[in-house]
Amino acid sequence: MSAPTTHAGPRRPTPPVLLLVTEALRTDRAAMVGLLGTLTVFATLPAGLAVASGALVGGLDRLRALGWPGASRQVLLAAAGLGLVFLAQLVLPMVARVVAERVGRALDRAVSGRVVAALAAPTGLERLEGPDTQELISGVRGGLIATNLRDAVTGLVNIGLVRAAATLSALVLLGYRWWVALGLLAAYLVAMVVVSRLYQRQLVSADGTPAGLARALYLKSLIITPGAAKEVRIFGLADWLLAGYRDEWSRALARVRAERSGALRVSVVSTVAVAAGQALVFVPLAADLTAGALTPGRFTAFAVAAVGCGGFLLASPDLLHIAVGGETVRAVRELERSSGPTTAGTARRPVPRAGAIVFDGVGFRYPGSPDWVLRGLDLTIEPGTSTAVVGVNGAGKTTLVKLLCGFYRPTEGRILVGGVDLRDLDPVRWQRHCAALFQDWIRWSLPLRDNVLLGAPGHPAEQHELDEVAKTSGLDQVVDELPAGWDTVLSREFDGVDLSGGQWQRVGLARALWATRAGAGVLLLDEPTSALDVRGETELYDLLLAAAPGRTVVLISHRFATVRRADQILVLAGGRVVERGDHRSLMDAGGEYAAMFTAQARRFREEDQA
Ligand SMILES: Nc1ncnc2c1ncn2[C@@H]1O[C@H](COP(=O)(O)OP(=O)(O)OP(=O)(O)O)[C@@H](O)[C@H]1O
């Protein structure tokens, strides 16, 4: 049953100004209230200017008629008022801009932190890989959010200052002739709508720009990234990367630039048209002055008010900054909304201590992809046993592990853990229960000790336990050779050392093992030892199994010498398990496994003989 509809049409999106003001108030209420107060005071200044200059001219008029000291009080008061207004007009915008800068920076920090928190919160990867999220991530990483929000808050203040002042000036004109004030206001409103539309169009044309800019910056960064340095040199990629960077950069900005020049033309035309309207106000004013219907003082007050209305004409980039900042806030709110249910959903059952892992008719397509990676997948992994998964490249082995970790939900079918659907388990506890080493595990630029301990942050680190883990993963020799042992930073970038591929793999294994020590019951290894020689890998696997008694181990490997030791071997093809059994039974069956094993064994024999 679908949820009852609460409104007839799509809801109007909240205007960017409102979004920015509410977020800014949430971030730094005191500064924002001060800012709004400053704006309110500033808004009265042009009206004050009109009144004070009118009073001064009127006073001078009286002075001519009455002389000193009869009109002196009015003249002096008006002059003092005028001076105060000028001073405030000078000081208040400066104060407002400084406060706006502070609020903008605070907002930027808060929003960037919220994006990171929202991205880190979900246990699944779907949201993280979505194109909208990618754009936000590009924005956070490239510092674009920082610029967006700071410029938007400053823009709010700039526009707020002039618009508020212009509105009060228009109100002063009401005291002259209501139809003049309203006519002028109507003309300005039309111009404002036209200009806002133009900026909105610019915003639409900027859609996708952050992603384009991020691609460009990525290409440029490759030229100076140590990790890419070898290939950049050996294949002579520097020129190609630089050209690609320039190309992506200008393509990303091409539409924005084209739109910007169009916008400039139209805003100039609308500004001139409205300025002409404003000038027309001086016709009745002059006529009334000449006819004696207006005193020189009142004429001056209204003339100054008419000029003060010019703030409406402002078609500045601030409007674009406000629109962009508003969109950023909207996107962040949307991200937070969509991240919420994944973490705080209904799935709260504790992880069963015992019981098999069962894939029951599991089918899976990656979000947005029409292709089934797995379909009709049935398999059982008994607790405390080892299972090896084999299959050709792209068969879906890693995908199977990712589903098991709860990074994605099956498109169809279900995964049961001790009889409980994975969807109903507490996702965070389940992920802590799985220790995994993926093909692309992280090489933290941190001391070796942290590289291992991060397998279970917060778990008390006893040195003898760390040493045992190092022994099991073959890391002990590496520790002995490192200049500062466990405290050696594993990165040259941070004044440390770098390890070989095989040594790094042992670090990764030690991390996964540390997680099992901390209580993880399932050990998932996705080609964890591909950089080791065959003998090293086989020995290591034996050690691992011995070091993780009672743990459920799932191993993905293309090395059959290792695979053969598993209690159960699954052959994956066409998205399903096509063969299962232990090494002996699969060899006896003479199927795909036997063929792959024999081919690999023959190759190794030939290599040995050679
Ligand atoms: N994040 C993703 N989004 C869309 N498709 C993906 C994603 N990750 C993997 N795939 C696709 O899913 C299929 C299975 O990939 P998977 O990595 O599970 O294969 P594999 O058996 O582990 O391969 P290999 O032996 O090469 O590691 C491939 O066609 C791959 O392109």
XYZ file of C-alpha atoms and ligand atoms in Angstrom:
641
model
C 0.000 0.000 0.000
C 1.407 3.343 -0.930
C 1.704 6.145 1.598
C -1.147 8.674 1.566
C -0.395 11.769 -0.477
C -0.228 14.845 1.671
C 0.026 17.477 -1.027
C -1.309 17.780 -4.532
C 1.741 18.843 -6.532
C 5.489 18.857 -6.036
C 6.502 21.096 -3.133
C 8.146 24.374 -4.016
C 11.818 24.161 -3.113
C 12.890 26.359 -0.208
C 14.491 29.560 -1.579
C 18.308 29.580 -1.333
C 18.287 32.699 0.878
C 16.119 30.949 3.460
C 18.267 27.810 3.320
C 21.423 29.813 3.895
C 19.989 31.950 6.683
C 18.594 28.941 8.617
C 21.877 27.030 8.250
C 23.917 30.070 9.272
C 21.688 30.624 12.317
C 22.152 26.962 13.229
C 25.934 27.289 12.935
C 26.657 30.593 14.686
C 23.473 32.031 16.128
C 25.082 34.945 17.998
C 27.072 36.202 15.002
C 24.106 35.766 12.690
C 21.732 37.661 14.981
C 24.340 40.440 15.201
C 24.595 40.414 11.426
C 20.843 40.658 10.908
C 20.757 43.518 13.446
C 23.507 45.358 11.563
C 21.625 44.888 8.301
C 18.449 46.261 9.855
C 20.245 49.381 11.081
C 21.974 49.805 7.719
C 18.632 49.504 5.964
C 17.447 52.682 7.624
C 20.453 54.728 6.527
C 19.375 55.815 3.009
C 16.024 56.805 4.417
C 17.912 58.644 7.163
C 20.089 60.207 4.480
C 17.008 61.403 2.599
C 15.414 62.834 5.726
C 18.632 64.440 7.013
C 19.574 66.002 3.657
C 15.992 67.206 3.224
C 16.136 68.701 6.713
C 19.482 70.340 5.987
C 18.268 71.940 2.754
C 15.074 72.996 4.521
C 17.170 74.404 7.359
C 19.388 76.335 4.981
C 16.247 77.734 3.367
C 15.004 78.920 6.730
C 18.454 80.241 7.506
C 18.257 82.470 4.476
C 14.874 83.778 5.647
C 15.456 84.037 9.415
C 19.259 84.150 9.750
C 21.195 83.002 12.827
C 20.294 81.917 15.458
C 16.647 81.379 14.424
C 17.352 78.426 12.078
C 20.664 77.372 13.588
C 19.233 74.510 15.664
C 17.689 72.800 12.636
C 20.782 73.278 10.477
C 23.135 71.940 13.139
C 20.934 68.947 13.962
C 20.494 68.073 10.276
C 24.236 68.403 9.625
C 25.036 66.220 12.642
C 22.456 63.657 11.511
C 23.945 63.671 8.022
C 27.433 63.156 9.426
C 26.230 60.250 11.559
C 24.536 58.639 8.583
C 27.716 58.968 6.478
C 29.788 57.474 9.278
C 27.403 54.577 9.769
C 27.292 53.986 6.002
C 31.055 53.662 6.078
C 31.468 51.546 9.212
C 28.477 49.198 9.214
C 29.209 47.443 5.886
C 32.794 46.828 7.042
C 31.579 45.299 10.295
C 28.936 43.263 8.491
C 31.455 41.860 5.998
C 33.881 40.826 8.727
C 31.101 39.037 10.629
C 29.831 37.493 7.380
C 33.302 36.131 6.680
C 33.352 34.544 10.136
C 29.871 33.044 9.720
C 30.767 31.815 6.223
C 33.887 30.068 7.474
C 31.999 28.477 10.372
C 29.255 27.347 7.999
C 31.802 25.894 5.615
C 33.497 23.936 8.413
C 30.167 22.697 9.751
C 28.825 21.667 6.344
C 32.060 19.952 5.244
C 32.010 18.028 8.550
C 28.381 17.082 8.003
C 29.127 15.790 4.498
C 31.953 13.638 5.835
C 29.781 12.373 8.712
C 26.905 11.599 6.354
C 29.218 9.735 4.001
C 30.869 7.764 6.783
C 27.598 6.866 8.478
C 25.937 4.370 6.126
C 27.171 0.815 6.280
C 26.421 0.400 2.570
C 28.410 1.695 -0.385
C 25.509 2.456 -2.732
C 25.038 6.024 -1.582
C 28.764 6.702 -1.688
C 29.012 5.582 -5.301
C 25.979 7.575 -6.532
C 26.727 10.360 -9.072
C 25.160 13.114 -6.908
C 27.239 12.072 -3.930
C 30.338 11.925 -6.084
C 29.714 15.536 -7.083
C 29.425 16.563 -3.434
C 32.583 14.650 -2.600
C 34.376 16.445 -5.438
C 33.094 19.684 -3.939
C 34.379 18.873 -0.459
C 37.711 17.551 -1.698
C 38.390 20.378 -4.139
C 37.461 22.990 -1.516
C 34.534 24.073 -3.717
C 32.064 23.860 -0.849
C 34.305 26.163 1.150
C 34.229 28.788 -1.596
C 30.516 28.283 -2.227
C 29.400 28.854 1.325
C 31.757 31.649 2.252
C 30.912 33.556 -0.933
C 27.223 32.850 -0.418
C 27.149 34.310 3.109
C 29.150 37.355 2.031
C 26.836 37.633 -0.971
C 23.832 37.525 1.338
C 25.235 40.430 3.293
C 26.109 42.464 0.207
C 22.707 41.967 -1.344
C 20.971 42.333 2.034
C 22.678 45.683 2.622
C 21.644 47.255 -0.651
C 18.184 45.727 -0.950
C 17.166 46.593 2.591
C 18.373 50.136 2.115
C 16.578 50.409 -1.226
C 13.279 49.204 0.269
C 13.368 51.849 2.986
C 14.184 54.489 0.367
C 11.132 53.426 -1.624
C 9.039 53.790 1.526
C 10.252 57.386 1.870
C 9.038 58.007 -1.672
C 5.564 56.884 -0.593
C 5.429 60.178 1.287
C 5.738 61.958 -2.058
C 3.306 60.186 -4.396
C 2.226 56.597 -3.816
C 2.043 55.844 -7.547
C 5.626 57.010 -8.085
C 6.900 54.732 -5.304
C 4.841 51.740 -6.430
C 5.678 52.284 -10.113
C 9.360 52.359 -9.291
C 9.056 49.271 -7.064
C 7.170 47.396 -9.809
C 9.862 48.222 -12.369
C 12.559 47.026 -9.992
C 10.687 43.824 -9.210
C 10.443 42.974 -12.906
C 14.156 43.658 -13.355
C 14.992 41.541 -10.304
C 12.969 38.584 -11.601
C 14.691 38.830 -15.001
C 18.151 38.972 -13.438
C 17.400 36.139 -10.964
C 16.242 33.935 -13.834
C 19.497 34.623 -15.615
C 21.493 33.567 -12.589
C 19.315 30.496 -12.216
C 20.156 29.627 -15.833
C 23.811 30.088 -15.057
C 23.399 27.735 -12.153
C 21.788 25.081 -14.349
C 24.579 25.497 -16.869
C 27.050 25.000 -14.011
C 25.456 21.627 -13.249
C 28.159 18.983 -13.471
C 30.882 21.622 -13.358
C 32.373 20.419 -10.032
C 32.643 16.878 -11.427
C 34.335 18.219 -14.578
C 36.710 20.356 -12.567
C 37.467 17.418 -10.274
C 38.356 15.279 -13.340
C 40.641 18.038 -14.563
C 42.336 18.385 -11.182
C 42.726 14.605 -10.985
C 44.642 14.564 -14.284
C 46.855 17.412 -13.136
C 47.527 15.799 -9.757
C 48.734 12.599 -11.461
C 51.725 14.470 -12.836
C 52.965 15.221 -9.342
C 51.696 12.156 -7.429
C 54.557 9.873 -6.328
C 52.410 6.760 -6.897
C 51.943 7.628 -10.569
C 55.476 8.937 -11.123
C 56.882 5.660 -12.509
C 54.231 5.227 -15.195
C 54.158 8.933 -16.051
C 57.871 8.710 -16.842
C 58.116 5.313 -18.476
C 55.168 5.956 -20.796
C 55.922 9.690 -21.226
C 52.483 10.745 -19.991
C 53.221 14.236 -18.656
C 52.231 16.141 -21.839
C 49.176 13.989 -22.365
C 48.013 14.548 -18.790
C 48.616 18.289 -18.995
C 46.687 18.548 -22.280
C 43.882 16.439 -20.776
C 43.770 18.719 -17.747
C 43.486 21.873 -19.888
C 40.859 20.227 -22.069
C 38.702 19.042 -19.154
C 39.049 22.390 -17.412
C 37.882 24.482 -20.364
C 35.128 21.976 -21.220
C 33.843 22.072 -17.629
C 33.662 25.856 -17.719
C 32.635 26.358 -21.373
C 28.869 26.397 -20.762
C 29.222 28.542 -17.672
C 31.359 31.070 -19.558
C 28.931 31.242 -22.492
C 25.989 31.684 -20.151
C 27.872 34.286 -18.129
C 28.512 36.583 -21.076
C 24.823 36.303 -22.113
C 23.773 37.102 -18.561
C 26.009 40.124 -18.490
C 24.424 41.543 -21.647
C 20.868 41.128 -20.375
C 21.661 42.486 -16.936
C 23.243 45.585 -18.482
C 20.122 46.159 -20.600
C 17.755 45.650 -17.651
C 19.869 47.897 -15.446
C 19.851 50.702 -18.020
C 16.074 50.341 -18.534
C 15.354 50.562 -14.814
C 17.831 53.387 -14.317
C 15.926 55.298 -16.999
C 12.710 54.649 -15.023
C 14.426 55.999 -11.954
C 15.496 59.105 -13.817
C 11.887 59.666 -14.850
C 10.973 60.171 -11.177
C 12.893 63.415 -11.337
C 10.454 64.818 -13.930
C 7.450 65.205 -11.560
C 9.841 66.119 -8.725
C 11.320 68.979 -10.744
C 7.884 70.071 -11.942
C 6.561 70.173 -8.372
C 9.601 72.087 -7.171
C 9.196 74.677 -9.921
C 5.456 74.961 -9.277
C 6.160 75.488 -5.582
C 4.284 72.287 -4.621
C 7.481 71.009 -3.021
C 9.806 72.903 -0.714
C 13.533 72.588 -1.557
C 13.952 70.456 1.599
C 11.237 67.957 0.652
C 12.479 67.945 -2.944
C 15.974 67.006 -1.703
C 14.641 64.283 0.602
C 12.634 62.637 -2.198
C 15.428 63.036 -4.749
C 17.905 61.342 -2.378
C 15.342 58.572 -1.706
C 14.899 58.026 -5.453
C 18.652 57.655 -5.851
C 18.742 55.330 -2.826
C 16.346 52.975 -4.611
C 19.201 52.172 -7.022
C 20.219 49.211 -4.816
C 17.519 47.201 -6.535
C 19.445 47.457 -9.770
C 22.290 45.451 -8.429
C 22.926 42.448 -10.674
C 26.098 41.217 -9.090
C 27.784 37.797 -8.922
C 26.543 37.750 -5.328
C 23.220 36.538 -6.677
C 24.954 33.597 -8.297
C 26.930 32.874 -5.128
C 23.712 32.806 -3.107
C 22.084 30.448 -5.608
C 25.122 28.121 -5.664
C 25.467 28.169 -1.859
C 21.753 27.424 -1.475
C 22.061 24.459 -3.830
C 25.036 23.175 -1.835
C 23.039 23.327 1.394
C 20.111 21.599 -0.327
C 22.375 18.810 -1.604
C 23.938 18.309 1.838
C 20.509 18.111 3.485
C 19.405 15.586 0.858
C 22.548 13.540 1.486
C 21.902 13.536 5.234
C 18.272 12.538 4.695
C 19.183 9.629 2.460
C 22.034 8.493 4.703
C 19.801 8.343 7.772
C 17.709 5.198 7.322
C 20.701 3.026 6.383
C 22.307 3.623 9.746
C 19.324 4.035 11.975
C 16.899 1.746 10.208
C 14.938 -1.072 11.731
C 17.774 -3.610 11.488
C 18.790 -4.029 15.094
C 19.084 -7.743 15.832
C 22.371 -8.831 17.382
C 24.768 -11.007 15.397
C 24.034 -14.715 16.107
C 26.995 -16.362 17.822
C 26.626 -19.607 15.848
C 25.025 -20.857 12.674
C 25.826 -21.057 8.992
C 25.989 -18.267 6.439
C 23.507 -19.074 3.693
C 23.036 -17.372 0.313
C 19.481 -18.221 -0.628
C 18.651 -17.577 -4.295
C 20.715 -14.397 -4.272
C 20.681 -12.213 -7.365
C 22.578 -8.923 -7.586
C 22.941 -6.009 -9.965
C 25.039 -2.986 -9.070
C 22.893 0.153 -8.631
C 22.207 1.684 -12.015
C 23.565 -1.311 -13.909
C 21.286 -3.537 -16.014
C 23.602 -6.559 -15.766
C 23.180 -9.306 -13.228
C 26.527 -10.092 -11.597
C 25.048 -12.895 -9.490
C 21.779 -14.734 -10.158
C 20.172 -17.688 -8.373
C 23.187 -18.030 -6.097
C 22.762 -20.714 -3.418
C 25.554 -21.622 -1.053
C 26.165 -22.509 2.566
C 29.240 -21.672 4.625
C 29.360 -23.668 7.839
C 30.688 -21.800 10.888
C 34.314 -22.394 11.770
C 35.181 -23.801 8.343
C 37.221 -22.463 5.446
C 35.668 -21.824 2.050
C 37.605 -20.932 -1.084
C 35.872 -19.180 -3.981
C 37.366 -19.529 -7.455
C 36.284 -18.406 -10.897
C 37.467 -16.442 -13.885
C 38.008 -12.658 -13.727
C 34.705 -10.863 -13.380
C 32.848 -13.975 -12.179
C 31.569 -12.033 -9.156
C 33.835 -13.332 -6.374
C 34.575 -9.932 -4.844
C 30.936 -8.948 -5.255
C 29.963 -11.998 -3.204
C 32.252 -10.848 -0.392
C 30.910 -7.278 -0.600
C 27.354 -8.605 -0.233
C 28.453 -10.687 2.726
C 29.903 -7.561 4.363
C 26.567 -5.782 3.910
C 28.013 -3.126 1.590
C 25.124 -3.796 -0.781
C 21.805 -5.553 -0.365
C 20.914 -8.436 -2.683
C 18.661 -7.317 -5.525
C 16.740 -10.549 -4.996
C 16.958 -13.490 -2.581
C 18.479 -13.179 0.882
C 21.585 -13.842 2.909
C 21.048 -15.572 6.247
C 23.417 -15.574 9.195
C 22.492 -18.178 11.786
C 18.995 -18.162 10.280
C 18.592 -14.355 10.514
C 18.312 -12.254 7.365
C 21.354 -9.976 7.048
C 18.910 -7.086 6.471
C 17.623 -7.540 10.031
C 21.019 -7.596 11.714
C 22.599 -4.551 13.296
C 24.738 -3.529 10.288
C 27.519 -1.935 12.310
C 27.939 -4.933 14.604
C 27.882 -7.287 11.640
C 30.640 -5.345 9.936
C 32.731 -5.412 13.137
C 32.148 -9.178 13.142
C 33.759 -9.455 9.677
C 37.498 -8.978 9.272
C 38.236 -8.441 5.619
C 41.264 -7.869 3.484
C 40.290 -6.628 0.043
C 42.440 -6.452 -3.060
C 42.617 -2.673 -2.684
C 43.186 -2.525 1.058
C 44.565 0.728 2.406
C 48.241 1.396 2.893
C 47.990 3.941 5.680
C 50.825 6.492 5.700
C 51.111 5.888 9.454
C 53.417 3.915 11.762
C 53.432 0.147 11.274
C 51.794 -0.273 14.687
C 48.752 1.791 13.600
C 48.628 -0.012 10.282
C 47.941 -3.213 12.213
C 45.931 -1.851 15.146
C 43.465 -0.124 12.812
C 42.017 -3.617 12.217
C 40.229 -3.107 15.543
C 40.547 0.486 16.748
C 40.066 0.731 20.487
C 40.985 -2.872 21.180
C 43.694 -2.897 23.887
C 47.075 -3.377 22.238
C 49.284 -5.816 24.151
C 52.770 -5.993 22.633
C 53.024 -9.786 22.931
C 49.716 -10.127 21.033
C 50.989 -7.823 18.300
C 54.171 -9.906 18.065
C 52.131 -13.091 17.717
C 50.069 -11.567 14.912
C 53.287 -10.444 13.215
C 54.653 -13.983 13.411
C 51.505 -15.507 11.924
C 51.423 -13.075 9.033
C 55.158 -13.332 8.403
C 55.582 -9.709 9.405
C 58.093 -10.396 12.198
C 61.078 -10.266 9.837
C 59.880 -6.972 8.386
C 59.531 -5.487 11.895
C 63.121 -6.504 12.713
C 64.465 -4.780 9.612
C 62.578 -1.509 10.053
C 64.626 1.371 11.510
C 62.153 2.120 14.298
C 60.471 -1.302 14.431
C 56.735 -1.024 15.113
C 56.993 2.760 15.259
C 58.379 3.153 11.744
C 56.142 5.313 9.580
C 55.276 3.431 6.398
C 55.528 6.330 3.991
C 58.413 8.267 2.532
C 56.161 11.252 2.256
C 56.166 11.493 6.066
C 59.823 10.802 6.605
C 59.386 7.048 6.911
C 60.106 4.054 4.713
C 58.173 2.265 2.011
C 57.682 -1.500 1.853
C 57.681 -3.943 -1.037
C 54.360 -5.249 -2.394
C 54.746 -8.575 -0.558
C 55.717 -6.853 2.706
C 52.700 -4.594 2.454
C 50.459 -7.621 1.963
C 51.767 -9.087 5.198
C 50.881 -5.805 6.928
C 47.360 -6.054 5.529
C 47.050 -9.653 6.690
C 48.276 -8.734 10.162
C 45.563 -6.064 10.295
C 42.851 -8.570 9.400
C 44.251 -11.029 11.935
C 44.262 -8.308 14.592
C 40.542 -7.842 13.924
C 39.920 -11.563 14.485
C 41.847 -11.324 17.771
C 39.532 -8.499 18.779
C 36.545 -10.774 18.225
C 35.699 -10.812 14.511
C 34.259 -14.242 13.729
C 34.432 -14.146 9.933
C 37.697 -13.648 8.058
C 37.315 -12.616 4.427
C 40.421 -12.647 2.271
C 40.181 -11.415 -1.317
C 43.422 -12.430 -3.031
C 45.392 -11.360 0.026
C 48.663 -12.885 -1.011
C 48.924 -12.323 -4.761
C 52.266 -10.530 -4.306
C 53.831 -13.503 -2.513
C 55.489 -16.439 -4.221
C 53.493 -19.680 -4.324
C 55.370 -21.357 -1.505
C 55.170 -18.260 0.698
C 51.442 -18.027 0.067
C 50.764 -21.668 0.900
C 52.744 -21.518 4.132
C 51.049 -18.300 5.107
C 47.588 -19.696 4.488
C 48.360 -22.701 6.730
C 49.547 -20.320 9.446
C 46.440 -18.179 9.059
C 44.082 -21.103 9.442
C 45.969 -22.252 12.513
C 45.874 -18.733 13.968
C 42.159 -18.305 13.464
C 40.683 -21.435 15.035
C 36.916 -21.431 15.171
C 36.772 -18.553 12.681
C 34.831 -18.815 9.464
C 37.273 -18.107 6.648
C 36.321 -17.181 3.088
C 39.241 -16.978 0.694
C 39.307 -15.772 -2.887
C 42.386 -16.816 -4.795
C 43.558 -17.700 -8.265
C 46.294 -19.876 -6.718
C 45.050 -23.451 -6.608
C 47.869 -24.653 -4.367
C 46.311 -22.492 -1.650
C 42.720 -23.084 -2.592
C 43.061 -26.873 -2.317
C 43.540 -26.632 1.461
C 40.044 -25.198 2.068
C 37.318 -27.368 3.612
C 34.976 -26.336 0.822
C 35.693 -24.963 -2.654
C 33.071 -23.104 -4.680
C 33.450 -22.542 -8.407
C 31.590 -19.426 -9.537
C 30.483 -19.001 -13.161
C 27.575 -17.194 -14.802
C 26.679 -15.643 -11.448
C 26.080 -18.993 -9.735
C 27.943 -21.790 -7.988
C 28.562 -24.392 -10.682
C 30.725 -26.776 -8.639
C 31.242 -27.296 -4.945
C 33.116 -29.788 -2.766
C 36.556 -30.332 -1.325
C 39.648 -30.589 -3.491
C 39.546 -34.376 -3.769
C 35.893 -34.631 -4.698
C 36.177 -31.855 -7.266
C 39.237 -33.454 -8.849
C 37.396 -36.780 -9.000
C 34.430 -35.061 -10.637
C 36.755 -33.951 -13.450
C 34.873 -30.685 -14.064
C 35.923 -27.082 -14.447
C 37.847 -27.000 -11.166
C 39.851 -30.089 -12.108
C 40.663 -28.552 -15.499
C 41.802 -25.234 -13.983
C 43.812 -26.967 -11.259
C 45.536 -29.321 -13.705
C 46.398 -26.489 -16.104
C 47.955 -24.416 -13.312
C 49.807 -27.357 -11.772
C 51.265 -28.242 -15.209
C 52.450 -24.682 -15.713
C 54.174 -24.587 -12.339
C 55.799 -27.992 -13.033
C 57.090 -26.729 -16.378
C 58.410 -23.550 -14.763
C 60.126 -25.623 -12.042
C 61.741 -27.883 -14.640
C 62.833 -24.909 -16.718
N 31.004 -0.853 -8.082
C 30.648 -1.496 -9.207
N 29.688 -0.967 -9.987
C 29.277 -1.589 -11.115
N 29.778 -2.766 -11.549
C 30.743 -3.354 -10.813
C 31.232 -2.744 -9.604
N 32.190 -3.560 -9.088
C 32.283 -4.618 -9.919
N 31.421 -4.503 -10.952
C 31.209 -5.461 -12.033
O 30.779 -6.695 -11.452
C 31.346 -7.800 -12.137
C 32.001 -8.749 -11.134
O 33.105 -8.080 -10.539
P 33.918 -8.744 -9.327
O 34.927 -7.755 -8.907
O 32.962 -9.243 -8.311
O 34.605 -9.970 -10.070
P 35.753 -10.959 -9.542
O 35.264 -12.343 -9.800
O 36.123 -10.627 -8.146
O 36.917 -10.585 -10.544
P 38.531 -10.684 -10.361
O 38.918 -12.127 -10.323
O 39.034 -10.013 -11.585
O 38.875 -9.941 -9.103
C 32.325 -7.230 -13.155
O 31.680 -7.265 -14.412
C 32.522 -5.790 -12.723
O 32.702 -4.937 -13.813
